Amino acid sequence: SQFKTRKLRLRAASPTLSSRVAAMAALGETTFTANRSRVLVWVRGKLTRELKGHSSHVQLLYIFGTLLVSVDKDNMLLVWDVL
């Protein structure tokens, strides 16, 4: 095997969410999840922020440099400056 899996360790875990995670993206220690019409911001498993602006379920998250792009079911695209 190319990877040394014996050294893998869980770094963080979020609490159980009430809705499914439709999309996820990461930038360094920060993870973004799409839950219904919300984009949640996590740092090492702790919820730190909620990005609001979508009116339907977010289906896509994409990191582009320091920007987070989110697209919902109605094809609304929002661009967030995440730094």
PDB file of N, CA, C and O in Angstrom:
ATOM      1  N   SER A   1       0.830  -1.191   0.000  1.00  0.00           N
ATOM      2  CA  SER A   1       0.000   0.000   0.000  1.00  0.00           C
ATOM      3  C   SER A   1       0.875   1.255   0.000  1.00  0.00           C
ATOM      4  O   SER A   1       1.884   1.335   0.688  1.00  0.00           O
ATOM      5  N   GLN A   2       0.477   2.232  -0.736  1.00  0.00           N
ATOM      6  CA  GLN A   2       1.199   3.490  -0.846  1.00  0.00           C
ATOM      7  C   GLN A   2       1.022   4.359   0.397  1.00  0.00           C
ATOM      8  O   GLN A   2       1.879   5.151   0.740  1.00  0.00           O
ATOM      9  N   PHE A   3      -0.100   4.217   1.093  1.00  0.00           N
ATOM     10  CA  PHE A   3      -0.402   5.044   2.251  1.00  0.00           C
ATOM     11  C   PHE A   3      -0.153   4.270   3.535  1.00  0.00           C
ATOM     12  O   PHE A   3      -0.452   3.084   3.633  1.00  0.00           O
ATOM     13  N   LYS A   4       0.363   4.944   4.535  1.00  0.00           N
ATOM     14  CA  LYS A   4       0.611   4.331   5.834  1.00  0.00           C
ATOM     15  C   LYS A   4      -0.621   4.543   6.707  1.00  0.00           C
ATOM     16  O   LYS A   4      -0.710   5.496   7.468  1.00  0.00           O
ATOM     17  N   THR A   5      -1.573   3.648   6.578  1.00  0.00           N
ATOM     18  CA  THR A   5      -2.868   3.824   7.239  1.00  0.00           C
ATOM     19  C   THR A   5      -2.819   3.592   8.742  1.00  0.00           C
ATOM     20  O   THR A   5      -3.720   4.013   9.459  1.00  0.00           O
ATOM     21  N   ARG A   6      -1.780   2.959   9.258  1.00  0.00           N
ATOM     22  CA  ARG A   6      -1.695   2.734  10.700  1.00  0.00           C
ATOM     23  C   ARG A   6      -1.571   4.044  11.461  1.00  0.00           C
ATOM     24  O   ARG A   6      -1.895   4.123  12.627  1.00  0.00           O
ATOM     25  N   LYS A   7      -1.137   5.110  10.799  1.00  0.00           N
ATOM     26  CA  LYS A   7      -0.951   6.392  11.461  1.00  0.00           C
ATOM     27  C   LYS A   7      -2.165   7.317  11.331  1.00  0.00           C
ATOM     28  O   LYS A   7      -2.146   8.424  11.841  1.00  0.00           O
ATOM     29  N   LEU A   8      -3.210   6.869  10.650  1.00  0.00           N
ATOM     30  CA  LEU A   8      -4.407   7.700  10.502  1.00  0.00           C
ATOM     31  C   LEU A   8      -5.131   7.819  11.835  1.00  0.00           C
ATOM     32  O   LEU A   8      -5.333   6.835  12.539  1.00  0.00           O
ATOM     33  N   ARG A   9      -5.507   9.025  12.177  1.00  0.00           N
ATOM     34  CA  ARG A   9      -6.232   9.291  13.413  1.00  0.00           C
ATOM     35  C   ARG A   9      -7.374  10.254  13.121  1.00  0.00           C
ATOM     36  O   ARG A   9      -7.234  11.164  12.308  1.00  0.00           O
ATOM     37  N   LEU A  10      -8.483  10.071  13.802  1.00  0.00           N
ATOM     38  CA  LEU A  10      -9.610  10.988  13.687  1.00  0.00           C
ATOM     39  C   LEU A  10      -9.215  12.324  14.295  1.00  0.00           C
ATOM     40  O   LEU A  10      -8.753  12.381  15.431  1.00  0.00           O
ATOM     41  N   ARG A  11      -9.346  13.393  13.532  1.00  0.00           N
ATOM     42  CA  ARG A  11      -8.964  14.723  14.014  1.00  0.00           C
ATOM     43  C   ARG A  11     -10.140  15.480  14.608  1.00  0.00           C
ATOM     44  O   ARG A  11      -9.980  16.280  15.508  1.00  0.00           O
ATOM     45  N   ALA A  12     -11.329  15.284  14.050  1.00  0.00           N
ATOM     46  CA  ALA A  12     -12.494  16.016  14.542  1.00  0.00           C
ATOM     47  C   ALA A  12     -13.759  15.301  14.085  1.00  0.00           C
ATOM     48  O   ALA A  12     -13.743  14.585  13.090  1.00  0.00           O
ATOM     49  N   ALA A  13     -14.840  15.520  14.814  1.00  0.00           N
ATOM     50  CA  ALA A  13     -16.147  14.988  14.445  1.00  0.00           C
ATOM     51  C   ALA A  13     -17.200  16.006  14.840  1.00  0.00           C
ATOM     52  O   ALA A  13     -17.125  16.609  15.907  1.00  0.00           O
ATOM     53  N   SER A  14     -18.148  16.205  13.962  1.00  0.00           N
ATOM     54  CA  SER A  14     -19.216  17.153  14.266  1.00  0.00           C
ATOM     55  C   SER A  14     -20.304  16.444  15.064  1.00  0.00           C
ATOM     56  O   SER A  14     -20.364  15.214  15.080  1.00  0.00           O
ATOM     57  N   PRO A  15     -21.171  17.203  15.678  1.00  0.00           N
ATOM     58  CA  PRO A  15     -22.347  16.574  16.290  1.00  0.00           C
ATOM     59  C   PRO A  15     -23.259  16.043  15.176  1.00  0.00           C
ATOM     60  O   PRO A  15     -23.121  16.436  14.016  1.00  0.00           O
ATOM     61  N   THR A  16     -24.163  15.158  15.514  1.00  0.00           N
ATOM     62  CA  THR A  16     -25.113  14.639  14.543  1.00  0.00           C
ATOM     63  C   THR A  16     -26.037  15.769  14.093  1.00  0.00           C
ATOM     64  O   THR A  16     -26.563  16.515  14.919  1.00  0.00           O
ATOM     65  N   LEU A  17     -26.203  15.902  12.789  1.00  0.00           N
ATOM     66  CA  LEU A  17     -27.044  16.964  12.239  1.00  0.00           C
ATOM     67  C   LEU A  17     -28.466  16.457  12.033  1.00  0.00           C
ATOM     68  O   LEU A  17     -28.687  15.271  11.829  1.00  0.00           O
ATOM     69  N   SER A  18     -29.425  17.370  12.055  1.00  0.00           N
ATOM     70  CA  SER A  18     -30.833  16.990  11.912  1.00  0.00           C
ATOM     71  C   SER A  18     -31.234  16.748  10.460  1.00  0.00           C
ATOM     72  O   SER A  18     -32.289  16.181  10.205  1.00  0.00           O
ATOM     73  N   SER A  19     -30.409  17.177   9.519  1.00  0.00           N
ATOM     74  CA  SER A  19     -30.703  16.935   8.103  1.00  0.00           C
ATOM     75  C   SER A  19     -29.441  16.424   7.424  1.00  0.00           C
ATOM     76  O   SER A  19     -28.332  16.593   7.925  1.00  0.00           O
ATOM     77  N   ARG A  20     -29.635  15.820   6.270  1.00  0.00           N
ATOM     78  CA  ARG A  20     -28.495  15.222   5.576  1.00  0.00           C
ATOM     79  C   ARG A  20     -27.553  16.292   5.031  1.00  0.00           C
ATOM     80  O   ARG A  20     -27.985  17.411   4.721  1.00  0.00           O
ATOM     81  N   VAL A  21     -26.305  15.940   4.907  1.00  0.00           N
ATOM     82  CA  VAL A  21     -25.307  16.822   4.314  1.00  0.00           C
ATOM     83  C   VAL A  21     -25.337  16.571   2.809  1.00  0.00           C
ATOM     84  O   VAL A  21     -25.053  15.473   2.339  1.00  0.00           O
ATOM     85  N   ALA A  22     -25.722  17.596   2.050  1.00  0.00           N
ATOM     86  CA  ALA A  22     -25.860  17.457   0.604  1.00  0.00           C
ATOM     87  C   ALA A  22     -24.551  17.717  -0.128  1.00  0.00           C
ATOM     88  O   ALA A  22     -24.340  17.207  -1.229  1.00  0.00           O
ATOM     89  N   ALA A  23     -23.670  18.518   0.480  1.00  0.00           N
ATOM     90  CA  ALA A  23     -22.383  18.835  -0.137  1.00  0.00           C
ATOM     91  C   ALA A  23     -21.408  19.238   0.954  1.00  0.00           C
ATOM     92  O   ALA A  23     -21.811  19.664   2.036  1.00  0.00           O
ATOM     93  N   MET A  24     -20.133  19.096   0.642  1.00  0.00           N
ATOM     94  CA  MET A  24     -19.103  19.447   1.604  1.00  0.00           C
ATOM     95  C   MET A  24     -17.880  19.954   0.854  1.00  0.00           C
ATOM     96  O   MET A  24     -17.579  19.508  -0.247  1.00  0.00           O
ATOM     97  N   ALA A  25     -17.179  20.928   1.469  1.00  0.00           N
ATOM     98  CA  ALA A  25     -15.926  21.450   0.917  1.00  0.00           C
ATOM     99  C   ALA A  25     -15.038  21.812   2.101  1.00  0.00           C
ATOM    100  O   ALA A  25     -15.522  22.047   3.206  1.00  0.00           O
ATOM    101  N   ALA A  26     -13.728  21.859   1.871  1.00  0.00           N
ATOM    102  CA  ALA A  26     -12.805  22.173   2.958  1.00  0.00           C
ATOM    103  C   ALA A  26     -11.719  23.124   2.466  1.00  0.00           C
ATOM    104  O   ALA A  26     -11.312  23.089   1.310  1.00  0.00           O
ATOM    105  N   LEU A  27     -11.281  23.972   3.396  1.00  0.00           N
ATOM    106  CA  LEU A  27     -10.189  24.907   3.150  1.00  0.00           C
ATOM    107  C   LEU A  27      -9.360  24.963   4.427  1.00  0.00           C
ATOM    108  O   LEU A  27      -9.799  25.541   5.418  1.00  0.00           O
ATOM    109  N   GLY A  28      -8.210  24.295   4.430  1.00  0.00           N
ATOM    110  CA  GLY A  28      -7.379  24.232   5.624  1.00  0.00           C
ATOM    111  C   GLY A  28      -8.112  23.525   6.747  1.00  0.00           C
ATOM    112  O   GLY A  28      -8.604  22.417   6.576  1.00  0.00           O
ATOM    113  N   GLU A  29      -8.223  24.154   7.898  1.00  0.00           N
ATOM    114  CA  GLU A  29      -8.898  23.578   9.065  1.00  0.00           C
ATOM    115  C   GLU A  29     -10.406  23.817   9.045  1.00  0.00           C
ATOM    116  O   GLU A  29     -11.119  23.394   9.953  1.00  0.00           O
ATOM    117  N   THR A  30     -10.906  24.507   8.023  1.00  0.00           N
ATOM    118  CA  THR A  30     -12.324  24.874   7.949  1.00  0.00           C
ATOM    119  C   THR A  30     -13.062  23.951   6.990  1.00  0.00           C
ATOM    120  O   THR A  30     -12.598  23.695   5.876  1.00  0.00           O
ATOM    121  N   THR A  31     -14.208  23.458   7.426  1.00  0.00           N
ATOM    122  CA  THR A  31     -15.060  22.608   6.599  1.00  0.00           C
ATOM    123  C   THR A  31     -16.406  23.297   6.432  1.00  0.00           C
ATOM    124  O   THR A  31     -16.937  23.885   7.364  1.00  0.00           O
ATOM    125  N   PHE A  32     -16.959  23.214   5.243  1.00  0.00           N
ATOM    126  CA  PHE A  32     -18.256  23.798   4.914  1.00  0.00           C
ATOM    127  C   PHE A  32     -19.205  22.667   4.552  1.00  0.00           C
ATOM    128  O   PHE A  32     -18.851  21.775   3.786  1.00  0.00           O
ATOM    129  N   THR A  33     -20.419  22.694   5.115  1.00  0.00           N
ATOM    130  CA  THR A  33     -21.418  21.690   4.763  1.00  0.00           C
ATOM    131  C   THR A  33     -22.700  22.374   4.313  1.00  0.00           C
ATOM    132  O   THR A  33     -23.050  23.442   4.806  1.00  0.00           O
ATOM    133  N   ALA A  34     -23.380  21.737   3.381  1.00  0.00           N
ATOM    134  CA  ALA A  34     -24.674  22.227   2.903  1.00  0.00           C
ATOM    135  C   ALA A  34     -25.759  21.405   3.576  1.00  0.00           C
ATOM    136  O   ALA A  34     -25.813  20.190   3.407  1.00  0.00           O
ATOM    137  N   ASN A  35     -26.599  22.071   4.358  1.00  0.00           N
ATOM    138  CA  ASN A  35     -27.706  21.438   5.060  1.00  0.00           C
ATOM    139  C   ASN A  35     -28.976  22.225   4.761  1.00  0.00           C
ATOM    140  O   ASN A  35     -29.134  23.341   5.250  1.00  0.00           O
ATOM    141  N   ARG A  36     -29.807  21.656   3.917  1.00  0.00           N
ATOM    142  CA  ARG A  36     -31.007  22.337   3.434  1.00  0.00           C
ATOM    143  C   ARG A  36     -30.609  23.643   2.755  1.00  0.00           C
ATOM    144  O   ARG A  36     -29.778  23.631   1.866  1.00  0.00           O
ATOM    145  N   SER A  37     -31.149  24.778   3.185  1.00  0.00           N
ATOM    146  CA  SER A  37     -30.816  26.052   2.526  1.00  0.00           C
ATOM    147  C   SER A  37     -29.674  26.785   3.230  1.00  0.00           C
ATOM    148  O   SER A  37     -29.389  27.925   2.928  1.00  0.00           O
ATOM    149  N   ARG A  38     -29.007  26.093   4.154  1.00  0.00           N
ATOM    150  CA  ARG A  38     -27.937  26.724   4.925  1.00  0.00           C
ATOM    151  C   ARG A  38     -26.572  26.163   4.541  1.00  0.00           C
ATOM    152  O   ARG A  38     -26.451  24.995   4.194  1.00  0.00           O
ATOM    153  N   VAL A  39     -25.575  27.000   4.662  1.00  0.00           N
ATOM    154  CA  VAL A  39     -24.187  26.560   4.565  1.00  0.00           C
ATOM    155  C   VAL A  39     -23.597  26.737   5.959  1.00  0.00           C
ATOM    156  O   VAL A  39     -23.600  27.844   6.504  1.00  0.00           O
ATOM    157  N   LEU A  40     -23.153  25.641   6.546  1.00  0.00           N
ATOM    158  CA  LEU A  40     -22.589  25.677   7.887  1.00  0.00           C
ATOM    159  C   LEU A  40     -21.069  25.685   7.810  1.00  0.00           C
ATOM    160  O   LEU A  40     -20.484  24.998   6.974  1.00  0.00           O
ATOM    161  N   VAL A  41     -20.447  26.450   8.684  1.00  0.00           N
ATOM    162  CA  VAL A  41     -18.992  26.580   8.719  1.00  0.00           C
ATOM    163  C   VAL A  41     -18.490  25.926   9.994  1.00  0.00           C
ATOM    164  O   VAL A  41     -18.935  26.278  11.093  1.00  0.00           O
ATOM    165  N   TRP A  42     -17.562  24.984   9.852  1.00  0.00           N
ATOM    166  CA  TRP A  42     -17.029  24.208  10.971  1.00  0.00           C
ATOM    167  C   TRP A  42     -15.516  24.401  11.042  1.00  0.00           C
ATOM    168  O   TRP A  42     -14.839  24.420  10.019  1.00  0.00           O
ATOM    169  N   VAL A  43     -15.003  24.538  12.242  1.00  0.00           N
ATOM    170  CA  VAL A  43     -13.562  24.546  12.457  1.00  0.00           C
ATOM    171  C   VAL A  43     -13.260  23.448  13.467  1.00  0.00           C
ATOM    172  O   VAL A  43     -13.741  23.514  14.605  1.00  0.00           O
ATOM    173  N   ARG A  44     -12.548  22.432  13.013  1.00  0.00           N
ATOM    174  CA  ARG A  44     -12.208  21.270  13.856  1.00  0.00           C
ATOM    175  C   ARG A  44     -13.430  20.672  14.548  1.00  0.00           C
ATOM    176  O   ARG A  44     -13.419  20.396  15.743  1.00  0.00           O
ATOM    177  N   GLY A  45     -14.508  20.507  13.796  1.00  0.00           N
ATOM    178  CA  GLY A  45     -15.703  19.861  14.312  1.00  0.00           C
ATOM    179  C   GLY A  45     -16.633  20.739  15.116  1.00  0.00           C
ATOM    180  O   GLY A  45     -17.673  20.284  15.577  1.00  0.00           O
ATOM    181  N   LYS A  46     -16.312  22.006  15.265  1.00  0.00           N
ATOM    182  CA  LYS A  46     -17.187  22.923  16.017  1.00  0.00           C
ATOM    183  C   LYS A  46     -17.839  23.909  15.056  1.00  0.00           C
ATOM    184  O   LYS A  46     -17.158  24.546  14.253  1.00  0.00           O
ATOM    185  N   LEU A  47     -19.154  24.028  15.156  1.00  0.00           N
ATOM    186  CA  LEU A  47     -19.900  24.962  14.324  1.00  0.00           C
ATOM    187  C   LEU A  47     -19.537  26.387  14.729  1.00  0.00           C
ATOM    188  O   LEU A  47     -19.677  26.761  15.894  1.00  0.00           O
ATOM    189  N   THR A  48     -19.037  27.177  13.768  1.00  0.00           N
ATOM    190  CA  THR A  48     -18.606  28.536  14.082  1.00  0.00           C
ATOM    191  C   THR A  48     -19.447  29.605  13.400  1.00  0.00           C
ATOM    192  O   THR A  48     -19.461  30.748  13.837  1.00  0.00           O
ATOM    193  N   ARG A  49     -20.154  29.223  12.345  1.00  0.00           N
ATOM    194  CA  ARG A  49     -20.887  30.233  11.576  1.00  0.00           C
ATOM    195  C   ARG A  49     -21.936  29.572  10.701  1.00  0.00           C
ATOM    196  O   ARG A  49     -21.821  28.406  10.344  1.00  0.00           O
ATOM    197  N   GLU A  50     -22.956  30.326  10.351  1.00  0.00           N
ATOM    198  CA  GLU A  50     -23.979  29.871   9.414  1.00  0.00           C
ATOM    199  C   GLU A  50     -24.130  30.923   8.334  1.00  0.00           C
ATOM    200  O   GLU A  50     -24.329  32.103   8.623  1.00  0.00           O
ATOM    201  N   LEU A  51     -23.981  30.504   7.084  1.00  0.00           N
ATOM    202  CA  LEU A  51     -24.114  31.425   5.951  1.00  0.00           C
ATOM    203  C   LEU A  51     -25.530  31.300   5.404  1.00  0.00           C
ATOM    204  O   LEU A  51     -25.959  30.225   4.984  1.00  0.00           O
ATOM    205  N   LYS A  52     -26.274  32.392   5.431  1.00  0.00           N
ATOM    206  CA  LYS A  52     -27.664  32.390   4.976  1.00  0.00           C
ATOM    207  C   LYS A  52     -27.785  33.225   3.717  1.00  0.00           C
ATOM    208  O   LYS A  52     -27.109  34.231   3.564  1.00  0.00           O
ATOM    209  N   GLY A  53     -28.676  32.823   2.833  1.00  0.00           N
ATOM    210  CA  GLY A  53     -28.908  33.570   1.611  1.00  0.00           C
ATOM    211  C   GLY A  53     -29.654  32.759   0.564  1.00  0.00           C
ATOM    212  O   GLY A  53     -30.261  33.314  -0.336  1.00  0.00           O
ATOM    213  N   HIS A  54     -29.618  31.445   0.704  1.00  0.00           N
ATOM    214  CA  HIS A  54     -30.339  30.577  -0.228  1.00  0.00           C
ATOM    215  C   HIS A  54     -31.779  30.384   0.236  1.00  0.00           C
ATOM    216  O   HIS A  54     -32.056  30.359   1.438  1.00  0.00           O
ATOM    217  N   SER A  55     -32.677  30.232  -0.724  1.00  0.00           N
ATOM    218  CA  SER A  55     -34.079  29.977  -0.381  1.00  0.00           C
ATOM    219  C   SER A  55     -34.474  28.531  -0.682  1.00  0.00           C
ATOM    220  O   SER A  55     -35.569  28.110  -0.326  1.00  0.00           O
ATOM    221  N   SER A  56     -33.597  27.768  -1.321  1.00  0.00           N
ATOM    222  CA  SER A  56     -33.855  26.344  -1.542  1.00  0.00           C
ATOM    223  C   SER A  56     -32.595  25.549  -1.166  1.00  0.00           C
ATOM    224  O   SER A  56     -31.553  26.129  -0.859  1.00  0.00           O
ATOM    225  N   HIS A  57     -32.690  24.250  -1.213  1.00  0.00           N
ATOM    226  CA  HIS A  57     -31.621  23.365  -0.757  1.00  0.00           C
ATOM    227  C   HIS A  57     -30.317  23.594  -1.534  1.00  0.00           C
ATOM    228  O   HIS A  57     -30.313  23.587  -2.763  1.00  0.00           O
ATOM    229  N   VAL A  58     -29.237  23.775  -0.794  1.00  0.00           N
ATOM    230  CA  VAL A  58     -27.912  23.923  -1.412  1.00  0.00           C
ATOM    231  C   VAL A  58     -27.448  22.542  -1.859  1.00  0.00           C
ATOM    232  O   VAL A  58     -27.501  21.577  -1.092  1.00  0.00           O
ATOM    233  N   GLN A  59     -27.004  22.450  -3.126  1.00  0.00           N
ATOM    234  CA  GLN A  59     -26.612  21.165  -3.694  1.00  0.00           C
ATOM    235  C   GLN A  59     -25.132  21.079  -4.044  1.00  0.00           C
ATOM    236  O   GLN A  59     -24.614  19.989  -4.247  1.00  0.00           O
ATOM    237  N   LEU A  60     -24.451  22.216  -4.110  1.00  0.00           N
ATOM    238  CA  LEU A  60     -23.054  22.209  -4.528  1.00  0.00           C
ATOM    239  C   LEU A  60     -22.269  23.236  -3.743  1.00  0.00           C
ATOM    240  O   LEU A  60     -22.729  24.372  -3.553  1.00  0.00           O
ATOM    241  N   LEU A  61     -21.100  22.842  -3.265  1.00  0.00           N
ATOM    242  CA  LEU A  61     -20.152  23.752  -2.634  1.00  0.00           C
ATOM    243  C   LEU A  61     -18.818  23.574  -3.336  1.00  0.00           C
ATOM    244  O   LEU A  61     -18.399  22.442  -3.600  1.00  0.00           O
ATOM    245  N   TYR A  62     -18.150  24.680  -3.634  1.00  0.00           N
ATOM    246  CA  TYR A  62     -16.874  24.610  -4.338  1.00  0.00           C
ATOM    247  C   TYR A  62     -15.960  25.712  -3.820  1.00  0.00           C
ATOM    248  O   TYR A  62     -16.377  26.869  -3.717  1.00  0.00           O
ATOM    249  N   ILE A  63     -14.738  25.356  -3.470  1.00  0.00           N
ATOM    250  CA  ILE A  63     -13.740  26.337  -3.030  1.00  0.00           C
ATOM    251  C   ILE A  63     -12.966  26.812  -4.248  1.00  0.00           C
ATOM    252  O   ILE A  63     -12.476  26.010  -5.038  1.00  0.00           O
ATOM    253  N   PHE A  64     -12.851  28.115  -4.381  1.00  0.00           N
ATOM    254  CA  PHE A  64     -12.085  28.718  -5.464  1.00  0.00           C
ATOM    255  C   PHE A  64     -11.179  29.769  -4.838  1.00  0.00           C
ATOM    256  O   PHE A  64     -11.613  30.903  -4.588  1.00  0.00           O
ATOM    257  N   GLY A  65      -9.959  29.376  -4.484  1.00  0.00           N
ATOM    258  CA  GLY A  65      -9.064  30.281  -3.771  1.00  0.00           C
ATOM    259  C   GLY A  65      -9.598  30.545  -2.383  1.00  0.00           C
ATOM    260  O   GLY A  65      -9.767  29.628  -1.589  1.00  0.00           O
ATOM    261  N   THR A  66      -9.880  31.797  -2.066  1.00  0.00           N
ATOM    262  CA  THR A  66     -10.456  32.152  -0.755  1.00  0.00           C
ATOM    263  C   THR A  66     -11.964  32.364  -0.843  1.00  0.00           C
ATOM    264  O   THR A  66     -12.573  32.909   0.072  1.00  0.00           O
ATOM    265  N   LEU A  67     -12.557  31.940  -1.938  1.00  0.00           N
ATOM    266  CA  LEU A  67     -13.998  32.088  -2.138  1.00  0.00           C
ATOM    267  C   LEU A  67     -14.688  30.736  -2.033  1.00  0.00           C
ATOM    268  O   LEU A  67     -14.140  29.711  -2.450  1.00  0.00           O
ATOM    269  N   LEU A  68     -15.884  30.736  -1.487  1.00  0.00           N
ATOM    270  CA  LEU A  68     -16.733  29.562  -1.461  1.00  0.00           C
ATOM    271  C   LEU A  68     -17.910  29.837  -2.380  1.00  0.00           C
ATOM    272  O   LEU A  68     -18.598  30.856  -2.227  1.00  0.00           O
ATOM    273  N   VAL A  69     -18.141  28.958  -3.326  1.00  0.00           N
ATOM    274  CA  VAL A  69     -19.270  29.081  -4.249  1.00  0.00           C
ATOM    275  C   VAL A  69     -20.318  28.061  -3.822  1.00  0.00           C
ATOM    276  O   VAL A  69     -20.002  26.887  -3.607  1.00  0.00           O
ATOM    277  N   SER A  70     -21.549  28.505  -3.667  1.00  0.00           N
ATOM    278  CA  SER A  70     -22.647  27.598  -3.336  1.00  0.00           C
ATOM    279  C   SER A  70     -23.750  27.756  -4.376  1.00  0.00           C
ATOM    280  O   SER A  70     -24.038  28.861  -4.817  1.00  0.00           O
ATOM    281  N   VAL A  71     -24.345  26.620  -4.757  1.00  0.00           N
ATOM    282  CA  VAL A  71     -25.415  26.609  -5.761  1.00  0.00           C
ATOM    283  C   VAL A  71     -26.565  25.805  -5.180  1.00  0.00           C
ATOM    284  O   VAL A  71     -26.369  24.707  -4.664  1.00  0.00           O
ATOM    285  N   ASP A  72     -27.777  26.368  -5.279  1.00  0.00           N
ATOM    286  CA  ASP A  72     -28.933  25.668  -4.725  1.00  0.00           C
ATOM    287  C   ASP A  72     -29.778  25.016  -5.818  1.00  0.00           C
ATOM    288  O   ASP A  72     -29.469  25.100  -7.004  1.00  0.00           O
ATOM    289  N   LYS A  73     -30.839  24.360  -5.387  1.00  0.00           N
ATOM    290  CA  LYS A  73     -31.736  23.605  -6.264  1.00  0.00           C
ATOM    291  C   LYS A  73     -32.368  24.478  -7.349  1.00  0.00           C
ATOM    292  O   LYS A  73     -32.672  24.010  -8.438  1.00  0.00           O
ATOM    293  N   ASP A  74     -32.558  25.770  -7.058  1.00  0.00           N
ATOM    294  CA  ASP A  74     -33.146  26.700  -8.023  1.00  0.00           C
ATOM    295  C   ASP A  74     -32.086  27.361  -8.907  1.00  0.00           C
ATOM    296  O   ASP A  74     -32.373  28.340  -9.597  1.00  0.00           O
ATOM    297  N   ASN A  75     -30.863  26.842  -8.859  1.00  0.00           N
ATOM    298  CA  ASN A  75     -29.726  27.343  -9.643  1.00  0.00           C
ATOM    299  C   ASN A  75     -29.279  28.743  -9.233  1.00  0.00           C
ATOM    300  O   ASN A  75     -28.670  29.455 -10.024  1.00  0.00           O
ATOM    301  N   MET A  76     -29.578  29.145  -8.015  1.00  0.00           N
ATOM    302  CA  MET A  76     -29.049  30.404  -7.494  1.00  0.00           C
ATOM    303  C   MET A  76     -27.610  30.157  -7.045  1.00  0.00           C
ATOM    304  O   MET A  76     -27.339  29.234  -6.277  1.00  0.00           O
ATOM    305  N   LEU A  77     -26.706  30.982  -7.519  1.00  0.00           N
ATOM    306  CA  LEU A  77     -25.295  30.871  -7.186  1.00  0.00           C
ATOM    307  C   LEU A  77     -24.907  32.021  -6.275  1.00  0.00           C
ATOM    308  O   LEU A  77     -25.194  33.176  -6.583  1.00  0.00           O
ATOM    309  N   LEU A  78     -24.298  31.694  -5.145  1.00  0.00           N
ATOM    310  CA  LEU A  78     -23.801  32.710  -4.218  1.00  0.00           C
ATOM    311  C   LEU A  78     -22.304  32.517  -4.047  1.00  0.00           C
ATOM    312  O   LEU A  78     -21.822  31.385  -4.006  1.00  0.00           O
ATOM    313  N   VAL A  79     -21.572  33.604  -3.959  1.00  0.00           N
ATOM    314  CA  VAL A  79     -20.135  33.559  -3.762  1.00  0.00           C
ATOM    315  C   VAL A  79     -19.826  34.222  -2.426  1.00  0.00           C
ATOM    316  O   VAL A  79     -20.222  35.375  -2.197  1.00  0.00           O
ATOM    317  N   TRP A  80     -19.118  33.499  -1.558  1.00  0.00           N
ATOM    318  CA  TRP A  80     -18.812  33.952  -0.214  1.00  0.00           C
ATOM    319  C   TRP A  80     -17.303  34.155  -0.085  1.00  0.00           C
ATOM    320  O   TRP A  80     -16.532  33.312  -0.521  1.00  0.00           O
ATOM    321  N   ASP A  81     -16.892  35.257   0.520  1.00  0.00           N
ATOM    322  CA  ASP A  81     -15.493  35.464   0.849  1.00  0.00           C
ATOM    323  C   ASP A  81     -15.286  34.799   2.201  1.00  0.00           C
ATOM    324  O   ASP A  81     -15.819  35.264   3.203  1.00  0.00           O
ATOM    325  N   VAL A  82     -14.527  33.725   2.254  1.00  0.00           N
ATOM    326  CA  VAL A  82     -14.442  32.932   3.488  1.00  0.00           C
ATOM    327  C   VAL A  82     -13.201  33.229   4.322  1.00  0.00           C
ATOM    328  O   VAL A  82     -12.978  32.611   5.347  1.00  0.00           O
ATOM    329  N   LEU A  83     -12.404  34.201   3.932  1.00  0.00           N
ATOM    330  CA  LEU A  83     -11.253  34.589   4.763  1.00  0.00           C
ATOM    331  C   LEU A  83     -11.435  35.985   5.301  1.00  0.00           C
ATOM    332  O   LEU A  83     -12.159  36.783   4.866  1.00  0.00           O
TER     333      LEU A  83
END
